Short mmCIF file of C-alpha atoms and ligand atoms in Angstrom, two decimals:
data_model
loop_
_atom_site.label_atom_id
_atom_site.label_comp_id
_atom_site.label_asym_id
_atom_site.label_seq_id
_atom_site.Cartn_x
_atom_site.Cartn_y
_atom_site.Cartn_z
CA UNK I 150 -8.58 24.61 19.56
CA UNK I 151 -8.39 27.82 17.82
CA UNK I 152 -9.32 31.06 19.84
CA UNK I 153 -7.79 34.05 17.76
CA UNK I 154 -6.34 35.18 14.31
CA UNK I 155 -3.85 37.88 14.34
CA UNK I 156 -2.28 39.66 12.39
CA UNK I 157 0.69 37.50 12.94
CA UNK I 158 -0.55 34.25 12.65
CA UNK I 159 -2.80 32.03 14.80
CA UNK I 160 -3.17 31.53 18.19
CA UNK I 161 -4.02 28.31 19.57
CA UNK I 162 -5.13 26.83 23.21
CA UNK I 163 -4.74 23.12 23.99
CA UNK I 164 -8.03 22.19 25.78
CA UNK I 165 -5.67 21.82 28.76
CA UNK I 166 -3.42 24.47 28.75
CA UNK I 167 -3.02 28.56 28.27
CA UNK I 168 -2.72 30.60 25.21
CA UNK I 169 0.05 30.24 23.33
CA UNK I 170 0.98 31.62 20.14
CA UNK I 171 2.65 30.23 17.23
CA UNK I 172 3.49 32.07 13.90
CA UNK I 173 2.38 31.32 11.31
CA UNK I 174 5.89 30.26 9.47
CA UNK I 175 5.12 28.17 11.32
CA UNK I 176 6.58 27.84 15.03
CA UNK I 177 9.61 26.13 17.01
CA UNK I 178 9.13 22.95 18.37
CA UNK I 179 7.37 23.39 21.88
CA UNK I 180 9.99 20.23 23.03
CA UNK I 181 13.69 19.25 22.63
CA UNK I 182 13.46 16.51 19.95
CA UNK I 183 16.64 14.23 21.86
CA UNK I 184 14.54 13.94 25.09
CA UNK I 185 11.14 13.89 23.59
CA UNK I 186 9.36 10.97 25.34
CA UNK I 187 5.89 9.69 23.07
CA UNK I 188 3.27 12.02 22.99
CA UNK I 189 0.84 11.95 26.06
CA UNK I 190 -2.02 12.41 24.75
CA UNK I 191 -2.77 11.13 20.99
CA UNK I 192 -2.16 12.84 17.51
CA UNK I 193 -4.51 12.38 15.00
CA UNK I 194 -4.62 12.55 11.41
CA UNK I 195 -6.91 15.64 12.05
CA UNK I 196 -8.22 17.62 14.17
CA UNK I 197 -11.54 19.48 13.12
CA UNK I 198 -11.72 23.17 12.50
CA UNK I 199 -13.02 24.71 15.43
CA UNK I 200 -14.03 28.36 15.83
CA UNK I 201 -13.86 30.11 19.36
CA UNK I 202 -17.66 29.33 21.05
CA UNK I 203 -17.89 33.17 20.97
CA UNK I 204 -18.27 33.30 17.97
CA UNK I 205 -20.97 30.52 17.54
CA UNK I 206 -22.86 32.40 20.04
CA UNK I 207 -24.83 34.93 18.71
CA UNK I 208 -25.20 32.41 16.00
CA UNK I 209 -27.08 30.11 17.52
CA UNK I 210 -28.83 32.61 19.14
CA UNK I 211 -30.18 33.63 16.33
CA UNK I 212 -30.90 30.36 15.65
CA UNK I 213 -32.73 29.38 18.94
CA UNK I 214 -34.88 33.45 19.01
CA UNK I 215 -36.05 32.53 14.95
CA UNK I 216 -37.17 28.98 16.43
CA UNK I 217 -36.02 28.13 12.26
CA UNK I 218 -34.31 24.52 12.77
CA UNK I 219 -34.16 23.53 9.40
CA UNK I 220 -35.57 23.32 5.63
CA UNK I 221 -33.48 25.97 4.62
CA UNK I 222 -33.87 28.41 6.98
CA UNK I 223 -31.67 31.97 7.21
CA UNK I 224 -28.81 30.50 8.76
CA UNK I 225 -28.89 28.13 5.40
CA UNK I 226 -29.26 30.58 3.34
CA UNK I 227 -26.83 33.55 4.30
CA UNK I 228 -24.29 30.10 4.79
CA UNK I 229 -24.99 29.20 0.96
CA UNK I 230 -24.15 33.06 -0.10
CA UNK I 231 -21.17 33.13 1.75
CA UNK I 232 -19.55 29.76 0.38
CA UNK I 233 -21.37 31.54 -2.96
CA UNK I 234 -18.14 33.97 -2.47
CA UNK I 235 -15.24 32.03 -0.33
CA UNK I 236 -15.05 29.15 -2.99
CA UNK I 237 -16.38 31.43 -6.08
CA UNK I 238 -19.11 29.02 -7.23
CA UNK I 239 -22.60 30.18 -8.70
CA UNK I 240 -25.09 27.24 -7.68
CA UNK I 241 -24.59 25.60 -4.49
CA UNK I 242 -26.92 24.16 -2.33
CA UNK I 243 -25.79 22.85 1.16
CA UNK I 244 -26.35 19.30 2.32
CA UNK I 245 -26.93 17.24 5.16
CA UNK I 246 -23.26 15.41 4.92
CA UNK I 247 -20.97 14.35 1.78
CA UNK I 248 -22.38 11.38 1.26
CA UNK I 249 -26.21 11.91 0.66
CA UNK I 250 -24.34 15.02 -1.20
CA UNK I 251 -23.30 12.04 -3.72
CA UNK I 252 -26.65 10.41 -3.43
CA UNK I 253 -28.49 13.71 -3.99
CA UNK I 254 -26.75 13.94 -7.09
CA UNK I 255 -26.32 10.57 -8.45
CA UNK I 256 -31.08 11.63 -7.73
CA UNK I 257 -30.41 14.26 -9.81
CA UNK I 258 -29.44 12.43 -12.99
CA UNK I 259 -32.53 10.57 -13.34
CA UNK I 260 -30.60 7.17 -14.88
CA UNK I 261 -32.11 3.92 -15.13
CA UNK I 262 -31.30 1.34 -12.10
CA UNK I 263 -28.58 -1.26 -13.11
CA UNK I 264 -26.72 1.65 -15.27
CA UNK I 265 -22.71 1.58 -15.19
CA UNK I 266 -20.91 4.33 -13.25
CA UNK I 267 -17.57 4.75 -13.63
CA UNK I 268 -15.68 5.74 -10.72
CA UNK I 269 -11.66 4.70 -9.14
CA UNK I 270 -11.49 1.86 -6.46
CA UNK I 271 -9.02 4.49 -4.66
CA UNK I 272 -11.21 6.60 -2.41
CA UNK I 273 -13.38 6.14 0.14
CA UNK I 274 -16.08 3.32 0.60
CA UNK I 275 -18.79 6.74 0.92
CA UNK I 276 -18.11 7.64 -2.61
CA UNK I 277 -19.12 3.78 -4.19
CA UNK I 278 -21.95 3.49 -1.65
CA UNK I 279 -23.60 6.16 -3.33
CA UNK I 280 -23.61 4.35 -6.36
CA UNK I 281 -24.87 1.69 -5.02
CA UNK I 282 -26.85 3.16 -2.74
CA UNK I 283 -28.84 5.04 -6.30
CA UNK I 284 -29.56 1.52 -8.03
CA UNK I 285 -26.57 1.43 -10.00
CA UNK I 286 -23.54 -0.36 -10.93
CA UNK I 287 -19.87 1.09 -9.94
CA UNK I 288 -17.10 -0.59 -12.65
CA UNK I 289 -13.92 0.53 -11.77
CA UNK I 290 -11.16 1.58 -13.32
CA UNK I 291 -7.28 2.24 -12.58
CA UNK I 292 -5.76 5.37 -11.17
CA UNK I 293 -3.22 7.78 -12.60
CA UNK I 294 0.04 6.43 -9.88
CA UNK I 295 1.26 9.64 -10.17
CA UNK I 296 -2.38 11.91 -9.58
CA UNK I 297 -3.94 8.92 -7.87
CA UNK I 298 -6.56 9.84 -9.69
CA UNK I 299 -8.72 7.74 -12.71
CA UNK I 300 -6.42 7.80 -15.29
CA UNK I 301 -8.55 8.92 -18.50
CA UNK I 302 -7.47 6.45 -20.69
CA UNK I 303 -8.82 3.49 -18.38
CA UNK I 304 -11.93 5.19 -18.96
CA UNK I 305 -12.35 5.23 -22.27
CA UNK I 306 -11.73 1.60 -22.37
CA UNK I 307 -14.42 1.06 -20.13
CA UNK I 308 -17.08 2.55 -22.15
CA UNK I 309 -20.40 0.54 -23.11
CA UNK I 310 -24.12 1.43 -24.40
CA UNK I 311 -24.91 1.07 -20.29
CA UNK I 312 -22.79 3.58 -18.64
CA UNK I 313 -24.58 6.08 -17.69
CA UNK I 314 -21.91 8.73 -15.35
CA UNK I 315 -19.17 8.85 -14.64
CA UNK I 316 -18.00 10.01 -11.03
CA UNK I 317 -13.67 10.82 -10.51
CA UNK I 318 -13.05 11.64 -6.88
CA UNK I 319 -10.04 14.25 -6.71
CA UNK I 320 -8.05 12.44 -4.00
CA UNK I 321 -6.58 14.45 -1.64
CA UNK I 322 -7.69 17.30 -2.61
CA UNK I 323 -5.22 16.58 -6.01
CA UNK I 324 -7.15 17.53 -9.11
CA UNK I 325 -8.47 15.14 -11.68
CA UNK I 326 -7.54 15.62 -15.34
CA UNK I 327 -10.77 17.16 -16.07
CA UNK I 328 -9.70 18.58 -19.59
CA UNK I 329 -9.36 14.46 -20.71
CA UNK I 330 -12.51 13.88 -18.53
CA UNK I 331 -14.60 15.99 -19.64
CA UNK I 332 -13.67 15.83 -23.01
CA UNK I 333 -14.24 12.08 -22.88
CA UNK I 334 -17.98 12.88 -21.67
CA UNK I 335 -18.72 15.19 -23.75
CA UNK I 336 -17.80 13.32 -26.92
CA UNK I 337 -19.97 9.75 -25.38
CA UNK I 338 -22.73 12.69 -24.10
CA UNK I 339 -22.58 11.44 -19.79
CA UNK I 340 -22.69 13.27 -16.88
CA UNK I 341 -19.49 13.35 -14.45
CA UNK I 342 -20.45 13.94 -11.07
CA UNK I 343 -17.15 14.58 -9.42
CA UNK I 344 -16.25 13.61 -6.13
CA UNK I 345 -14.86 16.49 -4.23
CA UNK I 346 -15.51 15.82 -0.88
CA UNK I 347 -11.41 16.64 0.01
CA UNK I 348 -11.11 19.75 -2.42
CA UNK I 349 -12.50 23.07 0.03
CA UNK I 350 -11.05 25.86 -1.42
CA UNK I 351 -9.02 24.65 -4.19
CA UNK I 352 -8.72 26.62 -7.82
CA UNK I 353 -7.61 24.25 -10.69
CA UNK I 354 -7.34 25.97 -14.96
CA UNK I 355 -7.68 29.45 -13.13
CA UNK I 356 -11.52 28.38 -11.20
CA UNK I 357 -12.72 26.69 -8.60
CA UNK I 358 -12.34 22.69 -8.95
CA UNK I 359 -15.85 22.77 -7.12
CA UNK I 360 -17.08 24.07 -10.55
CA UNK I 361 -16.04 21.07 -12.87
CA UNK I 362 -18.62 18.40 -13.87
CA UNK I 363 -21.96 18.75 -14.10
CA UNK I 364 -22.03 18.34 -10.78
CA UNK I 365 -18.95 18.47 -7.67
CA UNK I 366 -19.81 17.20 -4.26
CA UNK I 367 -17.97 18.58 -1.29
CA UNK I 368 -17.48 17.26 2.66
CA UNK I 369 -18.05 19.65 5.92
CA UNK I 370 -17.49 16.49 7.64
CA UNK I 371 -15.79 17.34 11.34
CA UNK I 372 -12.38 15.62 9.52
CA UNK I 373 -12.15 18.41 6.66
CA UNK I 374 -10.36 21.25 6.19
CA UNK I 375 -14.05 23.13 6.46
CA UNK I 376 -16.62 21.76 8.76
CA UNK I 377 -19.99 22.10 9.48
CA UNK I 378 -19.77 19.84 11.67
CA UNK I 379 -21.92 17.31 9.79
CA UNK I 380 -22.45 18.49 6.14
CA UNK I 381 -21.43 19.03 2.45
CA UNK I 382 -22.80 20.81 -0.46
CA UNK I 383 -23.40 20.58 -4.19
CA UNK I 384 -22.26 22.19 -6.91
CA UNK I 385 -24.24 22.89 -9.84
CA UNK I 386 -23.46 23.81 -13.27
CA UNK I 387 -26.61 25.52 -13.89
CA UNK I 388 -29.42 27.33 -12.32
CA UNK I 389 -32.09 25.10 -12.93
CA UNK I 390 -30.10 22.55 -11.33
CA UNK I 391 -29.79 24.01 -8.29
CA UNK I 392 -33.54 23.54 -8.08
CA UNK I 393 -33.94 20.21 -8.71
CA UNK I 394 -31.19 19.28 -6.28
CA UNK I 395 -32.78 22.10 -4.04
CA UNK I 396 -35.95 19.80 -4.54
CA UNK I 397 -34.18 16.78 -3.86
CA UNK I 398 -33.13 17.12 -0.60
CA UNK I 399 -36.33 18.16 0.40
CA UNK I 400 -38.39 14.82 -0.20
CA UNK I 401 -38.32 16.24 -3.91
CA UNK I 402 -41.60 18.07 -3.85
CA UNK I 403 -41.75 19.87 -6.03
CA UNK I 404 -44.96 21.90 -4.50
CA UNK I 405 -47.27 20.89 -1.04
CA UNK I 406 -48.90 18.28 -3.47
CA UNK I 407 -46.38 17.24 -5.67
CA UNK I 408 -43.16 14.77 -6.35
CA UNK I 409 -42.39 14.78 -9.78
CA UNK I 410 -39.37 12.40 -8.99
CA UNK I 411 -37.51 10.66 -6.19
CA UNK I 412 -36.29 12.62 -3.06
CA UNK I 413 -34.51 12.59 -0.11
CA UNK I 414 -34.17 14.33 3.14
CA UNK I 415 -30.65 16.24 2.95
CA UNK I 416 -30.95 19.13 4.51
CA UNK I 417 -28.57 20.98 5.78
CA UNK I 418 -30.15 22.34 9.74
CA UNK I 419 -29.48 25.52 10.73
CA UNK I 420 -27.39 24.66 13.88
CA UNK I 421 -24.54 23.27 11.46
CA UNK I 422 -24.63 26.13 8.65
CA UNK I 423 -24.64 28.81 11.70
CA UNK I 424 -21.14 26.67 12.44
CA UNK I 425 -20.20 26.98 9.17
CA UNK I 426 -20.51 30.92 9.04
CA UNK I 427 -18.31 31.21 12.33
CA UNK I 428 -15.80 28.38 10.94
CA UNK I 429 -15.70 30.46 6.87
CA UNK I 430 -14.15 32.97 8.39
CA UNK I 431 -10.65 31.03 9.96
CA UNK I 432 -10.25 29.40 7.13
CA UNK I 433 -7.92 31.01 4.90
CA UNK I 434 -5.59 31.57 7.96
CA UNK I 435 -6.23 27.52 8.57
CA UNK I 436 -4.81 26.74 5.08
CA UNK I 437 -1.72 28.33 5.73
CA UNK I 438 -0.89 26.64 8.73
CA UNK I 439 -1.43 23.15 6.63
CA UNK I 440 0.76 24.61 3.94
CA UNK I 441 3.08 25.60 6.22
CA UNK I 442 3.06 21.84 7.92
CA UNK I 443 3.70 20.05 4.47
CA UNK I 444 6.14 22.19 3.66
CA UNK I 445 7.99 21.12 6.77
CA UNK I 446 7.31 17.54 6.06
CA UNK I 447 8.27 18.05 2.46
CA UNK I 448 11.31 19.49 3.52
CA UNK I 449 12.32 16.47 6.55
CA UNK I 450 11.83 13.41 4.32
CA UNK I 451 13.18 14.53 1.12
CA UNK I 452 16.04 13.03 2.18
CA UNK I 453 14.20 9.61 2.71
CA UNK I 454 14.83 7.80 -0.51
CA UNK I 455 12.52 4.78 0.93
CA UNK I 456 9.68 6.92 1.76
CA UNK I 457 7.28 8.41 -1.33
CA UNK I 458 5.62 12.01 -1.20
CA UNK I 459 3.88 12.25 -4.03
CA UNK I 460 4.96 15.53 -6.62
CA UNK I 461 2.78 18.53 -5.72
CA UNK I 462 0.28 18.79 -9.06
CA UNK I 463 1.19 21.47 -11.76
CA UNK I 464 -2.02 23.39 -12.37
CA UNK I 465 -4.08 24.38 -9.37
CA UNK I 466 -4.04 25.71 -5.47
CA UNK I 467 -3.67 22.89 -2.53
CA UNK I 468 -5.95 22.90 0.89
CA UNK I 469 -3.41 20.11 2.50
CA UNK I 470 -5.58 17.83 3.56
CA UNK I 471 -4.42 15.08 3.87
CA UNK I 472 -0.30 14.75 3.82
CA UNK I 473 -0.23 11.34 1.63
CA UNK I 474 3.06 9.48 1.83
CA UNK I 475 4.06 5.39 0.05
CA UNK I 476 5.82 3.21 2.06
CA UNK I 477 8.57 1.40 -0.95
CA UNK I 478 9.76 -1.70 -1.33
CA UNK I 479 13.31 -0.57 -0.28
CA UNK I 480 11.96 0.88 3.12
CA UNK I 481 12.94 -1.77 5.48
CA UNK I 482 10.14 -1.93 7.12
CA UNK I 483 6.07 -2.59 5.65
CA UNK I 484 4.04 -0.15 5.78
CA UNK I 485 2.20 -1.90 8.45
CA UNK I 486 5.07 -1.75 10.69
CA UNK I 487 5.46 1.33 9.66
CA UNK I 488 1.74 2.50 11.12
CA UNK I 489 2.38 -0.05 13.86
CA UNK I 490 6.52 2.03 14.93
CA UNK I 491 3.86 5.49 14.88
CA UNK I 492 0.66 3.81 16.70
CA UNK I 493 3.55 3.13 19.47
CA UNK I 494 4.45 6.33 20.17
CA UNK I 495 0.74 6.91 19.75
CA UNK I 496 0.57 8.21 16.73
CA UNK I 497 -2.45 7.49 15.15
CA UNK I 498 -1.98 8.09 11.88
CA UNK I 499 -4.54 6.18 8.89
CA UNK I 500 -4.44 4.11 5.78
CA UNK I 501 -6.50 6.05 3.83
CA UNK I 502 -7.51 4.89 1.29
CA UNK I 503 -7.17 1.07 2.49
CA UNK I 504 -8.62 -1.75 1.05
CA UNK I 505 -9.32 -0.16 -2.61
CA UNK I 506 -12.98 -0.44 -3.22
CA UNK I 507 -14.10 -3.63 -5.19
CA UNK I 508 -12.10 -4.93 -1.67
CA UNK I 509 -14.70 -4.27 0.53
CA UNK I 510 -17.75 -6.88 0.65
CA UNK I 511 -19.98 -4.59 0.39
CA UNK I 512 -19.25 -3.31 -3.00
CA UNK I 513 -18.30 -6.66 -4.32
CA UNK I 514 -21.86 -7.69 -4.26
CA UNK I 515 -23.08 -4.91 -5.97
CA UNK I 516 -20.41 -3.84 -8.41
CA UNK I 517 -19.23 -4.61 -12.56
CA UNK I 518 -17.27 -7.85 -11.22
CA UNK I 519 -13.18 -6.94 -11.94
CA UNK I 520 -10.84 -9.08 -14.31
CA UNK I 521 -8.02 -10.24 -13.48
CA UNK I 522 -4.66 -8.16 -12.48
CA UNK I 523 -6.99 -4.88 -12.89
CA UNK I 524 -6.32 -1.80 -11.25
CA UNK I 525 -2.69 -2.58 -10.19
CA UNK I 526 -2.35 0.85 -9.63
CA UNK I 527 -4.70 1.39 -6.79
CA UNK I 528 -3.84 -1.58 -5.70
CA UNK I 529 -0.24 -0.67 -5.51
CA UNK I 530 -1.10 2.62 -3.98
CA UNK I 531 -3.08 1.46 -0.97
CA UNK I 532 -0.69 -1.14 -0.17
CA UNK I 533 1.72 1.62 0.97
CA UNK I 534 -0.09 5.24 1.29
CA UNK I 535 0.18 6.46 5.08
CA UNK I 536 -1.55 9.54 5.51
CA UNK I 537 0.25 11.57 8.36
CA UNK I 538 -1.27 14.08 10.85
CA UNK I 539 -2.20 17.54 9.14
CA UNK I 540 -4.58 20.05 10.76
CA UNK I 541 -3.73 24.10 11.68
CA UNK I 542 -1.91 23.39 15.51
CA UNK I 543 -0.10 20.51 14.65
CA UNK I 544 2.93 21.06 16.67
CA UNK I 545 6.30 20.93 14.51
CA UNK I 546 7.86 18.67 17.35
CA UNK I 547 5.09 15.86 16.33
CA UNK I 548 6.59 16.83 12.72
CA UNK I 549 10.17 16.03 13.36
CA UNK I 550 9.42 12.80 15.56
CA UNK I 551 6.70 11.71 12.53
CA UNK I 552 10.01 12.30 10.18
CA UNK I 553 13.09 10.50 12.24
CA UNK I 554 10.91 7.41 13.05
CA UNK I 555 10.46 6.96 8.98
CA UNK I 556 14.30 7.15 9.28
CA UNK I 557 15.37 3.37 8.09
N1 T4K J 821 -15.91 10.97 -0.25
C1 T4K J 821 -14.73 11.12 0.09
C2 T4K J 821 -13.66 10.53 -1.06
C3 T4K J 821 -14.36 10.93 1.55
O1 T4K J 821 -13.02 11.32 2.00
C4 T4K J 821 -15.75 11.33 2.40
C5 T4K J 821 -15.47 11.60 3.45
C6 T4K J 821 -16.64 11.54 1.70
C7 T4K J 821 -16.47 10.87 0.05
C8 T4K J 821 -18.03 11.48 2.44
O2 T4K J 821 -18.32 12.29 3.23
P1 T4K J 821 -19.32 12.44 4.54
O3 T4K J 821 -20.61 11.80 3.91
O4 T4K J 821 -18.64 11.75 5.71
O5 T4K J 821 -19.83 13.95 4.86
C9 T4K J 821 -13.86 9.75 8.12
C10 T4K J 821 -15.03 10.48 8.17
O6 T4K J 821 -15.82 10.28 8.74
C11 T4K J 821 -15.19 10.91 6.27
O7 T4K J 821 -16.18 12.01 6.45
C12 T4K J 821 -13.96 10.99 5.64
N2 T4K J 821 -14.84 11.10 3.91
C13 T4K J 821 -12.62 9.80 5.61
C14 T4K J 821 -11.40 9.98 4.91
O8 T4K J 821 -12.18 9.63 7.28
P2 T4K J 821 -12.94 8.26 9.26
O9 T4K J 821 -13.82 6.65 10.31
O10 T4K J 821 -11.35 8.00 9.42
O11 T4K J 821 -12.68 8.94 10.95
P3 T4K J 821 -12.40 8.94 11.94
O12 T4K J 821 -14.18 9.39 12.88
O13 T4K J 821 -11.30 8.57 12.55
O14 T4K J 821 -11.60 10.87 12.44
C15 T4K J 821 -10.31 10.49 11.71
C16 T4K J 821 -9.54 11.13 13.22
O15 T4K J 821 -9.92 12.79 13.32
C17 T4K J 821 -10.19 10.38 14.32
O16 T4K J 821 -8.95 9.49 14.68
C18 T4K J 821 -9.62 12.25 15.39
C19 T4K J 821 -10.41 13.54 14.79
N3 T4K J 821 -11.49 13.27 14.46
C20 T4K J 821 -12.46 13.06 13.79
C21 T4K J 821 -14.03 13.92 14.46
C22 T4K J 821 -14.77 13.01 14.11
C23 T4K J 821 -12.07 14.47 15.72
O17 T4K J 821 -10.69 14.72 16.28
N4 T4K J 821 -12.58 14.71 16.23
C24 T4K J 821 -14.06 14.27 15.94
O18 T4K J 821 -14.83 15.10 15.34
O19 T4K J 821 -14.01 8.77 8.41
#
């Protein structure tokens, strides 16, 4: 748990152990690599950013004293304003989680039921589930092999008269080819809803990555770079759309007795907003730590030719929410054998994202069927991908140990 930010760096405390200072440049491993035993406690793919309890309590006290617990109360408005400034976005609306954020955004489009939505096969289930829950039909097209994001040429080839929207994902916080996607969308008068669940704090082409498209949806789940326990945010392109989103998160009410279009209950409660307000000042330093961890992984893995580390995309900043690697055919172990090898050492890396979405039974029954041999890049990446542990207080010794285990 993060306990304090000092000028020299972050200080972390083990839940069991005493506080210890970790230099922001990345501290020394805490043990001797040569004699290292498998970790006694599990090393997870991520751990939540948990600000000091004493910074949350005053905010919770305010919530308790006001007895305003939800329905866009004062904490909600404060967090929204804080995010406007922190993320440099104009029209954010807080939501109960990223999945409901996507659903609310799709409701806002008011597409005819059964409209096709062009989207990526390489993402978390929530992306497709939101499309299906909105009564729309996911149309999967392949990804770009190096960015893991929708390939714009494939989007163009999949357009039909039933296409109602495009839902790309900035996978692992890596920006989509927004220029090409925006051009296609404008040519065909189609809305774009970016799933920016992984993209907190990322800047792209001189602005926040959450400012692209008609709407961008962020997740503030516990596993994300910034969290409100559960939560999320829909960033709208203009104020009128934001006001519509606010209504849609509140059942669709436009006044006490009027609901012009179908809404949800997707409001973020005041306790979550208080946690978010306490966490926000810690995010920059936490992202810096993540950057140092990513750099250490990169330098340790650079010499392992059988493991591919995807290149850092140009034209954007990084939040290092995830550290993906690919196990190539030249590696002596398969991807799943590598996963087992890590697991045997108590390292819980994850196969984000496997299987590809069209292979999920939940998605298969409502999607536009795929032709044979479609989405080869997505399938190839999904069969090789491993996301390695990355979170601010990850002990560098685990990075070195993982790199050693990945040696052929
Ligand atoms: N779009 C995309 C592209 C997404 O990736 C997601 C969510 C969404 C939309 C939807 O956003 P939300 O509706 O979730 O706001 C996790 C997250 O639950 C999910 O938010 C995330 N993407 C997805 C990629 O990962 P799991 O099932 O892998 O999480 P879980 O519980 O196994 O957690 C991973 C590790 O994190 C654990 O092994 C330990 C650690 N952990 C987790 C939690 C919840 C903690 O240390 N503390 C915790 O409280 O899905």
